[in-house]
mmCIF file of C-alpha atoms in Angstrom:
data_model
loop_
_atom_site.group_PDB
_atom_site.id
_atom_site.type_symbol
_atom_site.label_atom_id
_atom_site.label_comp_id
_atom_site.label_asym_id
_atom_site.label_seq_id
_atom_site.Cartn_x
_atom_site.Cartn_y
_atom_site.Cartn_z
ATOM 1 C CA MET M 1 22.227 52.351 10.810
ATOM 2 C CA GLN M 2 20.310 50.001 8.531
ATOM 3 C CA ALA M 3 21.931 48.098 5.679
ATOM 4 C CA TRP M 4 20.977 45.321 3.318
ATOM 5 C CA GLN M 5 23.155 42.233 3.719
ATOM 6 C CA ILE M 6 23.942 39.186 1.617
ATOM 7 C CA GLU M 7 24.355 36.485 4.250
ATOM 8 C CA THR M 8 23.991 33.385 2.060
ATOM 9 C CA LEU M 9 24.855 33.212 -1.640
ATOM 10 C CA GLY M 10 21.751 32.605 -3.705
ATOM 11 C CA ALA M 11 19.401 33.921 -1.008
ATOM 12 C CA GLU M 12 17.600 37.260 -0.968
ATOM 13 C CA PRO M 13 19.257 40.203 0.845
ATOM 14 C CA VAL M 14 18.095 40.845 4.414
ATOM 15 C CA LEU M 15 17.776 44.220 6.175
ATOM 16 C CA ARG M 16 19.934 44.446 9.299
ATOM 17 C CA ASP M 17 20.837 46.979 11.993
ATOM 18 C CA LEU M 18 24.603 47.511 11.920
ATOM 19 C CA PRO M 19 27.040 49.801 13.751
ATOM 20 C CA LEU M 20 27.772 53.124 12.103
ATOM 21 C CA PRO M 21 31.007 52.654 10.089
ATOM 22 C CA VAL M 22 34.115 54.503 11.251
ATOM 23 C CA PRO M 23 36.253 55.664 8.308
ATOM 24 C CA ALA M 24 39.866 54.467 8.359
ATOM 25 C CA LYS M 25 42.820 56.340 6.918
ATOM 26 C CA GLY M 26 42.192 56.957 3.232
ATOM 27 C CA GLN M 27 38.418 56.650 3.630
ATOM 28 C CA ALA M 28 35.448 58.986 3.863
ATOM 29 C CA ARG M 29 32.108 58.201 5.445
ATOM 30 C CA VAL M 30 29.140 59.024 3.233
ATOM 31 C CA ARG M 31 25.565 59.559 4.369
ATOM 32 C CA ILE M 32 23.915 57.762 1.468
ATOM 33 C CA ALA M 33 20.888 59.295 -0.235
ATOM 34 C CA ALA M 34 20.349 56.819 -3.090
ATOM 35 C CA ALA M 35 21.884 53.733 -4.698
ATOM 36 C CA GLY M 36 21.709 52.585 -8.303
ATOM 37 C CA LEU M 37 20.963 48.934 -9.043
ATOM 38 C CA ASN M 38 22.889 46.984 -11.670
ATOM 39 C CA PHE M 39 22.577 43.529 -13.175
ATOM 40 C CA ALA M 40 25.896 42.800 -11.461
ATOM 41 C CA ASP M 41 24.101 43.075 -8.100
ATOM 42 C CA LEU M 42 22.123 39.967 -9.031
ATOM 43 C CA LEU M 43 25.261 38.102 -10.054
ATOM 44 C CA MET M 44 27.104 39.154 -6.899
ATOM 45 C CA ALA M 45 24.258 37.880 -4.707
ATOM 46 C CA LYS M 46 24.539 34.477 -6.421
ATOM 47 C CA GLY M 47 28.331 34.378 -6.181
ATOM 48 C CA SER M 48 28.703 34.327 -9.975
ATOM 49 C CA TYR M 49 30.194 37.805 -10.425
ATOM 50 C CA GLN M 50 33.876 38.219 -11.302
ATOM 51 C CA GLU M 51 34.492 39.776 -7.888
ATOM 52 C CA ARG M 52 33.533 38.014 -4.670
ATOM 53 C CA HIS M 53 33.273 39.448 -1.186
ATOM 54 C CA PRO M 54 33.442 37.623 2.165
ATOM 55 C CA LEU M 55 30.034 36.925 3.693
ATOM 56 C CA PRO M 56 28.141 38.757 4.979
ATOM 57 C CA PHE M 57 28.485 41.875 2.825
ATOM 58 C CA THR M 58 26.390 44.898 1.889
ATOM 59 C CA PRO M 59 25.641 44.943 -1.855
ATOM 60 C CA GLY M 60 25.322 48.054 -3.995
ATOM 61 C CA LEU M 61 28.017 48.906 -6.530
ATOM 62 C CA GLU M 62 27.251 52.618 -6.794
ATOM 63 C CA CYS M 63 25.565 55.274 -4.693
ATOM 64 C CA ALA M 64 25.392 59.003 -4.009
ATOM 65 C CA GLY M 65 25.210 61.105 -0.863
ATOM 66 C CA VAL M 66 27.074 63.592 1.312
ATOM 67 C CA VAL M 67 30.489 63.198 2.954
ATOM 68 C CA ASP M 68 29.972 63.426 6.715
ATOM 69 C CA ALA M 69 33.401 62.362 8.079
ATOM 70 C CA LEU M 70 36.978 61.746 6.924
ATOM 71 C CA GLY M 71 39.373 59.142 8.255
ATOM 72 C CA PRO M 72 42.545 60.183 10.145
ATOM 73 C CA ASP M 73 45.238 61.897 8.057
ATOM 74 C CA THR M 74 42.980 61.716 5.009
ATOM 75 C CA THR M 75 42.711 64.284 2.251
ATOM 76 C CA GLY M 76 39.527 63.963 0.295
ATOM 77 C CA PRO M 77 36.264 65.697 -0.498
ATOM 78 C CA ALA M 78 35.431 67.998 2.428
ATOM 79 C CA VAL M 79 32.669 67.186 4.876
ATOM 80 C CA GLY M 80 29.412 68.374 3.311
ATOM 81 C CA THR M 81 30.493 67.634 -0.282
ATOM 82 C CA ARG M 82 27.860 65.991 -2.479
ATOM 83 C CA VAL M 83 29.459 62.946 -4.113
ATOM 84 C CA ALA M 84 28.815 59.929 -6.306
ATOM 85 C CA CYS M 85 30.613 56.765 -5.259
ATOM 86 C CA PHE M 86 31.714 53.652 -7.081
ATOM 87 C CA ALA M 87 33.202 51.241 -4.563
ATOM 88 C CA GLY M 88 31.842 47.955 -5.940
ATOM 89 C CA VAL M 89 30.084 47.138 -2.674
ATOM 90 C CA GLY M 90 28.393 48.864 0.280
ATOM 91 C CA GLY M 91 25.954 51.191 -1.470
ATOM 92 C CA LEU M 92 22.715 49.732 -0.116
ATOM 93 C CA ALA M 93 23.048 51.154 3.374
ATOM 94 C CA GLU M 94 22.316 54.380 5.209
ATOM 95 C CA PHE M 95 26.056 55.068 5.622
ATOM 96 C CA GLY M 96 29.217 53.689 4.042
ATOM 97 C CA ALA M 97 32.962 54.145 4.546
ATOM 98 C CA PHE M 98 34.584 54.268 1.122
ATOM 99 C CA PRO M 99 38.100 54.936 -0.262
ATOM 100 C CA VAL M 100 38.317 58.621 -1.154
ATOM 101 C CA GLU M 101 39.511 57.784 -4.669
ATOM 102 C CA THR M 102 36.103 56.173 -5.379
ATOM 103 C CA LEU M 103 34.274 59.461 -4.705
ATOM 104 C CA THR M 104 33.470 62.032 -7.390
ATOM 105 C CA PRO M 105 31.961 65.419 -6.461
ATOM 106 C CA ILE M 106 28.680 66.089 -8.235
ATOM 107 C CA PRO M 107 27.209 69.457 -9.226
ATOM 108 C CA ASP M 108 24.397 70.981 -7.181
ATOM 109 C CA THR M 109 22.181 70.780 -10.264
ATOM 110 C CA MET M 110 22.423 66.959 -10.297
ATOM 111 C CA SER M 111 20.006 65.071 -8.066
ATOM 112 C CA PHE M 112 21.241 62.254 -5.856
ATOM 113 C CA GLU M 113 18.872 59.874 -7.640
ATOM 114 C CA THR M 114 20.442 60.717 -11.015
ATOM 115 C CA ALA M 115 24.003 60.601 -9.663
ATOM 116 C CA ALA M 116 23.437 57.250 -7.946
ATOM 117 C CA GLY M 117 22.843 55.486 -11.259
ATOM 118 C CA PHE M 118 25.086 57.569 -13.499
ATOM 119 C CA GLN M 119 28.652 56.288 -13.254
ATOM 120 C CA ILE M 120 28.515 52.619 -14.234
ATOM 121 C CA ALA M 121 25.980 52.887 -17.054
ATOM 122 C CA TYR M 122 27.393 55.998 -18.700
ATOM 123 C CA GLY M 123 30.991 55.120 -17.851
ATOM 124 C CA THR M 124 30.676 51.673 -19.427
ATOM 125 C CA SER M 125 29.234 53.021 -22.662
ATOM 126 C CA HIS M 126 31.646 55.940 -22.964
ATOM 127 C CA LEU M 127 34.772 53.823 -22.461
ATOM 128 C CA ALA M 128 33.434 50.972 -24.591
ATOM 129 C CA LEU M 129 32.429 53.072 -27.578
ATOM 130 C CA GLY M 130 35.189 55.669 -27.526
ATOM 131 C CA HIS M 131 38.233 54.036 -25.955
ATOM 132 C CA LEU M 132 37.791 50.406 -27.050
ATOM 133 C CA GLY M 133 35.338 50.430 -29.960
ATOM 134 C CA ARG M 134 36.853 53.489 -31.687
ATOM 135 C CA LEU M 135 33.397 54.469 -32.894
ATOM 136 C CA ARG M 136 33.577 57.118 -35.612
ATOM 137 C CA ALA M 137 30.997 59.591 -36.849
ATOM 138 C CA GLY M 138 29.028 58.120 -39.732
ATOM 139 C CA GLU M 139 29.508 54.499 -38.666
ATOM 140 C CA THR M 140 26.557 52.273 -37.835
ATOM 141 C CA LEU M 141 26.254 51.231 -34.194
ATOM 142 C CA LEU M 142 23.979 48.375 -33.148
ATOM 143 C CA VAL M 143 22.937 48.433 -29.491
ATOM 144 C CA LEU M 144 21.425 45.233 -28.117
ATOM 145 C CA GLY M 145 19.312 45.476 -24.971
ATOM 146 C CA ALA M 146 18.931 49.115 -25.977
ATOM 147 C CA ALA M 147 16.362 50.136 -23.334
ATOM 148 C CA GLY M 148 18.254 48.680 -20.375
ATOM 149 C CA GLY M 149 20.510 50.390 -17.879
ATOM 150 C CA VAL M 150 23.679 50.401 -19.971
ATOM 151 C CA GLY M 151 22.073 49.940 -23.385
ATOM 152 C CA LEU M 152 20.156 53.202 -23.238
ATOM 153 C CA THR M 153 23.321 55.142 -22.406
ATOM 154 C CA ALA M 154 25.068 53.510 -25.392
ATOM 155 C CA VAL M 155 22.265 54.746 -27.661
ATOM 156 C CA GLU M 156 22.607 58.266 -26.252
ATOM 157 C CA ILE M 157 26.416 58.411 -26.390
ATOM 158 C CA GLY M 158 26.567 56.768 -29.820
ATOM 159 C CA ALA M 159 24.226 59.432 -31.185
ATOM 160 C CA LEU M 160 26.324 62.170 -29.530
ATOM 161 C CA MET M 161 29.403 60.730 -31.257
ATOM 162 C CA GLY M 162 27.707 61.055 -34.636
ATOM 163 C CA ALA M 163 26.942 57.400 -35.326
ATOM 164 C CA ARG M 164 23.871 56.005 -37.031
ATOM 165 C CA VAL M 165 22.325 54.088 -34.127
ATOM 166 C CA ILE M 166 20.191 50.978 -34.541
ATOM 167 C CA ALA M 167 18.556 50.075 -31.225
ATOM 168 C CA CYS M 168 17.350 46.537 -30.591
ATOM 169 C CA ALA M 169 14.801 46.207 -27.764
ATOM 170 C CA ARG M 170 11.741 44.130 -26.908
ATOM 171 C CA GLY M 171 8.389 45.718 -27.759
ATOM 172 C CA GLU M 172 7.292 49.076 -29.098
ATOM 173 C CA GLU M 173 7.372 50.841 -25.711
ATOM 174 C CA LYS M 174 11.063 50.088 -25.192
ATOM 175 C CA GLN M 175 11.889 50.915 -28.803
ATOM 176 C CA ALA M 176 10.189 54.303 -28.392
ATOM 177 C CA ILE M 177 12.360 55.017 -25.326
ATOM 178 C CA ALA M 178 15.452 54.184 -27.406
ATOM 179 C CA ARG M 179 14.321 56.491 -30.203
ATOM 180 C CA ALA M 180 13.828 59.295 -27.680
ATOM 181 C CA ALA M 181 17.443 58.733 -26.562
ATOM 182 C CA GLY M 182 18.754 59.224 -30.101
ATOM 183 C CA ALA M 183 18.324 55.962 -32.040
ATOM 184 C CA GLN M 184 17.596 56.607 -35.704
ATOM 185 C CA GLU M 185 16.258 53.094 -36.305
ATOM 186 C CA THR M 186 14.923 50.313 -34.075
ATOM 187 C CA LEU M 187 14.350 46.584 -34.234
ATOM 188 C CA ASP M 188 12.330 44.315 -31.978
ATOM 189 C CA SER M 189 14.621 41.840 -30.217
ATOM 190 C CA GLU M 190 11.977 39.175 -30.925
ATOM 191 C CA THR M 191 12.475 39.586 -34.693
ATOM 192 C CA ALA M 192 12.412 36.085 -36.181
ATOM 193 C CA ASP M 193 15.575 36.526 -38.261
ATOM 194 C CA LEU M 194 17.611 39.288 -36.653
ATOM 195 C CA LYS M 195 20.627 38.606 -38.865
ATOM 196 C CA ALA M 196 18.596 39.061 -42.066
ATOM 197 C CA ALA M 197 16.939 42.211 -40.715
ATOM 198 C CA LEU M 198 20.303 43.773 -39.877
ATOM 199 C CA ARG M 199 21.781 42.842 -43.234
ATOM 200 C CA ALA M 200 18.752 44.386 -44.953
ATOM 201 C CA MET M 201 19.571 47.609 -43.080
ATOM 202 C CA GLY M 202 23.085 47.545 -44.538
ATOM 203 C CA GLY M 203 24.944 45.758 -41.752
ATOM 204 C CA VAL M 204 26.741 47.310 -38.794
ATOM 205 C CA ASP M 205 30.231 48.528 -37.910
ATOM 206 C CA VAL M 206 30.155 48.353 -34.112
ATOM 207 C CA VAL M 207 28.033 46.109 -31.862
ATOM 208 C CA TYR M 208 27.374 46.972 -28.215
ATOM 209 C CA ASP M 209 26.142 43.804 -26.503
ATOM 210 C CA PRO M 210 25.073 43.534 -22.856
ATOM 211 C CA VAL M 211 22.801 40.572 -23.716
ATOM 212 C CA GLY M 212 24.804 37.707 -25.240
ATOM 213 C CA GLY M 213 23.149 34.549 -26.505
ATOM 214 C CA ALA M 214 21.474 34.308 -29.901
ATOM 215 C CA ALA M 215 21.432 38.090 -30.387
ATOM 216 C CA PHE M 216 25.231 38.199 -30.326
ATOM 217 C CA ASP M 217 25.429 35.408 -32.913
ATOM 218 C CA ALA M 218 23.045 37.259 -35.249
ATOM 219 C CA ALA M 219 24.914 40.536 -34.815
ATOM 220 C CA LEU M 220 28.259 38.856 -35.458
ATOM 221 C CA ARG M 221 27.069 37.623 -38.826
ATOM 222 C CA ALA M 222 25.657 41.032 -39.751
ATOM 223 C CA THR M 223 28.834 42.939 -38.871
ATOM 224 C CA ARG M 224 30.728 44.428 -41.798
ATOM 225 C CA PRO M 225 34.405 43.623 -42.477
ATOM 226 C CA GLY M 226 36.636 45.448 -40.027
ATOM 227 C CA GLY M 227 33.844 45.712 -37.469
ATOM 228 C CA ARG M 228 34.155 45.641 -33.679
ATOM 229 C CA LEU M 229 31.909 43.749 -31.263
ATOM 230 C CA LEU M 230 31.890 44.948 -27.656
ATOM 231 C CA THR M 231 30.990 42.308 -25.092
ATOM 232 C CA ILE M 232 29.457 44.113 -22.098
ATOM 233 C CA GLY M 233 27.526 41.360 -20.314
ATOM 234 C CA PHE M 234 25.240 38.366 -20.618
ATOM 235 C CA ALA M 235 21.767 39.378 -19.436
ATOM 236 C CA SER M 236 20.299 36.520 -21.468
ATOM 237 C CA GLY M 237 22.154 34.067 -19.245
ATOM 238 C CA GLU M 238 23.967 32.592 -22.260
ATOM 239 C CA VAL M 239 27.647 33.314 -22.913
ATOM 240 C CA PRO M 240 28.197 33.167 -26.696
ATOM 241 C CA GLN M 241 30.988 31.091 -28.190
ATOM 242 C CA VAL M 242 32.778 33.005 -30.937
ATOM 243 C CA PRO M 243 33.669 31.146 -34.173
ATOM 244 C CA ALA M 244 37.205 32.352 -34.815
ATOM 245 C CA ASN M 245 36.984 31.601 -38.530
ATOM 246 C CA LEU M 246 34.440 34.410 -38.926
ATOM 247 C CA LEU M 247 36.760 36.805 -37.151
ATOM 248 C CA LEU M 248 39.535 35.846 -39.535
ATOM 249 C CA VAL M 249 37.713 36.112 -42.840
ATOM 250 C CA LYS M 250 35.955 39.380 -41.963
ATOM 251 C CA ASN M 251 38.803 40.973 -39.958
ATOM 252 C CA LEU M 252 36.524 41.396 -36.939
ATOM 253 C CA SER M 253 37.487 42.224 -33.348
ATOM 254 C CA VAL M 254 35.602 40.997 -30.275
ATOM 255 C CA ILE M 255 36.488 43.162 -27.278
ATOM 256 C CA GLY M 256 35.587 42.485 -23.660
ATOM 257 C CA MET M 257 34.591 45.427 -21.475
ATOM 258 C CA TRP M 258 34.417 45.425 -17.657
ATOM 259 C CA TRP M 259 34.190 49.014 -16.462
ATOM 260 C CA GLY M 260 35.093 48.206 -12.854
ATOM 261 C CA GLY M 261 38.362 46.658 -13.965
ATOM 262 C CA TYR M 262 39.650 50.066 -15.040
ATOM 263 C CA ALA M 263 39.576 51.190 -11.411
ATOM 264 C CA LYS M 264 42.369 48.650 -10.805
ATOM 265 C CA PHE M 265 44.592 48.682 -13.892
ATOM 266 C CA ALA M 266 43.965 52.099 -15.483
ATOM 267 C CA PRO M 267 42.136 54.398 -13.032
ATOM 268 C CA HIS M 268 43.302 57.525 -14.880
ATOM 269 C CA ILE M 269 41.397 56.431 -18.000
ATOM 270 C CA LEU M 270 38.258 55.854 -15.949
ATOM 271 C CA GLN M 271 38.544 59.207 -14.176
ATOM 272 C CA ASP M 272 39.140 61.085 -17.450
ATOM 273 C CA SER M 273 36.028 59.436 -18.876
ATOM 274 C CA LEU M 274 33.927 60.366 -15.832
ATOM 275 C CA SER M 275 35.144 63.961 -15.997
ATOM 276 C CA THR M 276 33.959 64.153 -19.606
ATOM 277 C CA LEU M 277 30.597 62.595 -18.747
ATOM 278 C CA PHE M 278 29.901 64.867 -15.781
ATOM 279 C CA ALA M 279 30.772 67.854 -17.997
ATOM 280 C CA TRP M 280 28.341 66.603 -20.656
ATOM 281 C CA GLN M 281 25.687 66.177 -17.981
ATOM 282 C CA ALA M 282 26.264 69.706 -16.658
ATOM 283 C CA ALA M 283 26.002 71.046 -20.225
ATOM 284 C CA GLY M 284 22.659 69.316 -20.758
ATOM 285 C CA LYS M 285 23.975 66.885 -23.378
ATOM 286 C CA LEU M 286 22.866 63.775 -21.461
ATOM 287 C CA ARG M 287 19.366 62.889 -20.272
ATOM 288 C CA PRO M 288 19.631 60.088 -17.687
ATOM 289 C CA HIS M 289 16.527 57.907 -17.597
ATOM 290 C CA VAL M 290 15.396 56.480 -14.238
ATOM 291 C CA SER M 291 12.382 54.269 -14.828
ATOM 292 C CA HIS M 292 11.856 53.284 -11.176
ATOM 293 C CA LEU M 293 12.702 55.124 -7.957
ATOM 294 C CA LEU M 294 11.882 52.805 -5.070
ATOM 295 C CA PRO M 295 12.027 53.231 -1.291
ATOM 296 C CA PHE M 296 14.784 51.534 0.711
ATOM 297 C CA ALA M 297 12.475 48.795 1.969
ATOM 298 C CA GLU M 298 11.578 47.704 -1.584
ATOM 299 C CA LEU M 299 14.993 46.474 -2.717
ATOM 300 C CA ALA M 300 13.492 43.081 -3.627
ATOM 301 C CA VAL M 301 11.094 44.811 -6.050
ATOM 302 C CA GLY M 302 14.005 46.566 -7.751
ATOM 303 C CA LEU M 303 16.018 43.388 -8.097
ATOM 304 C CA GLU M 304 13.009 41.603 -9.575
ATOM 305 C CA LEU M 305 12.640 44.365 -12.183
ATOM 306 C CA LEU M 306 16.234 43.708 -13.278
ATOM 307 C CA ARG M 307 15.856 39.943 -13.109
ATOM 308 C CA ASN M 308 12.825 39.986 -15.417
ATOM 309 C CA ARG M 309 14.232 42.782 -17.637
ATOM 310 C CA ARG M 310 11.131 44.899 -17.033
ATOM 311 C CA ALA M 311 12.963 48.135 -16.242
ATOM 312 C CA THR M 312 14.093 50.747 -18.745
ATOM 313 C CA GLY M 313 17.137 52.868 -18.017
ATOM 314 C CA LYS M 314 18.066 52.724 -14.323
ATOM 315 C CA VAL M 315 16.393 51.394 -11.197
ATOM 316 C CA VAL M 316 17.355 53.523 -8.185
ATOM 317 C CA ILE M 317 16.742 52.906 -4.488
ATOM 318 C CA GLY M 318 16.056 56.002 -2.409
ATOM 319 C CA ILE M 319 17.657 55.595 1.017
ATOM 320 C CA GLN M 320 17.326 58.780 3.085
ATOM 321 C CA GLN M 321 16.661 62.480 2.695
ATOM 322 C CA GLN M 322 19.690 64.764 2.951
#
């Protein structure tokens, strides 16, 4: 089989011929149809992600395909089952052997391309807004990086939860995509005084921030007393430093959110969230947005789209027909 490999941290992935994986006990082998790209793939390739894997390794946090073999004495999705997989690594290959607990059956109505980029983006936003942020109907939600992979799902889920959603994104095209996903109001991320603009809109109750940097600082100062700020990531490359005195005087909470961590310390919460999301998808309540579907050979193009923040919604790599 063919698989992309990270052989040297900081270098581009290389395409290699590798032996077909043999699933061990507790694993299933998946014939992979598509893999979703995430900003974390860039960090992992540099060695700056919170999880590190021994070199060489096959990147790709999430993928979708068909189970084609089970390991010995293993109970899991039957051979032939269409599944989405979150294993944290191994998705950018023609086949992968994954723990059965990382596989979620997907409905026949859901394409592999949609399923491949569904779990992390929607799962992050659903757990962040509902479980951690305690977003309530009628509250004002500010989404930074609102047209990106996770940001767009936060707009959509926030609107479903009954919030007034303010989407912050660069340029009119991206703002229009956020409005189509449910944002009632939008702001350009290049606004000269973002803090003043947000205050003029009445302030915010919950901030969803996958960007960091100056945007977080502006949002912090525009958050109403009792507000919650959800730290999702740092696509700007700048990790904000939080002035604790502001938290004190305004009774604010800053909450970190790493979706993959739930697979280790609270997998039942993650699985309950995914069950809800797949049910919403089946009911037509969610409209996943894939801005780029690229062939397997063009992984570098997909990574560059993420690196330069030129994609909207998800970038998905098609791997093989099923």
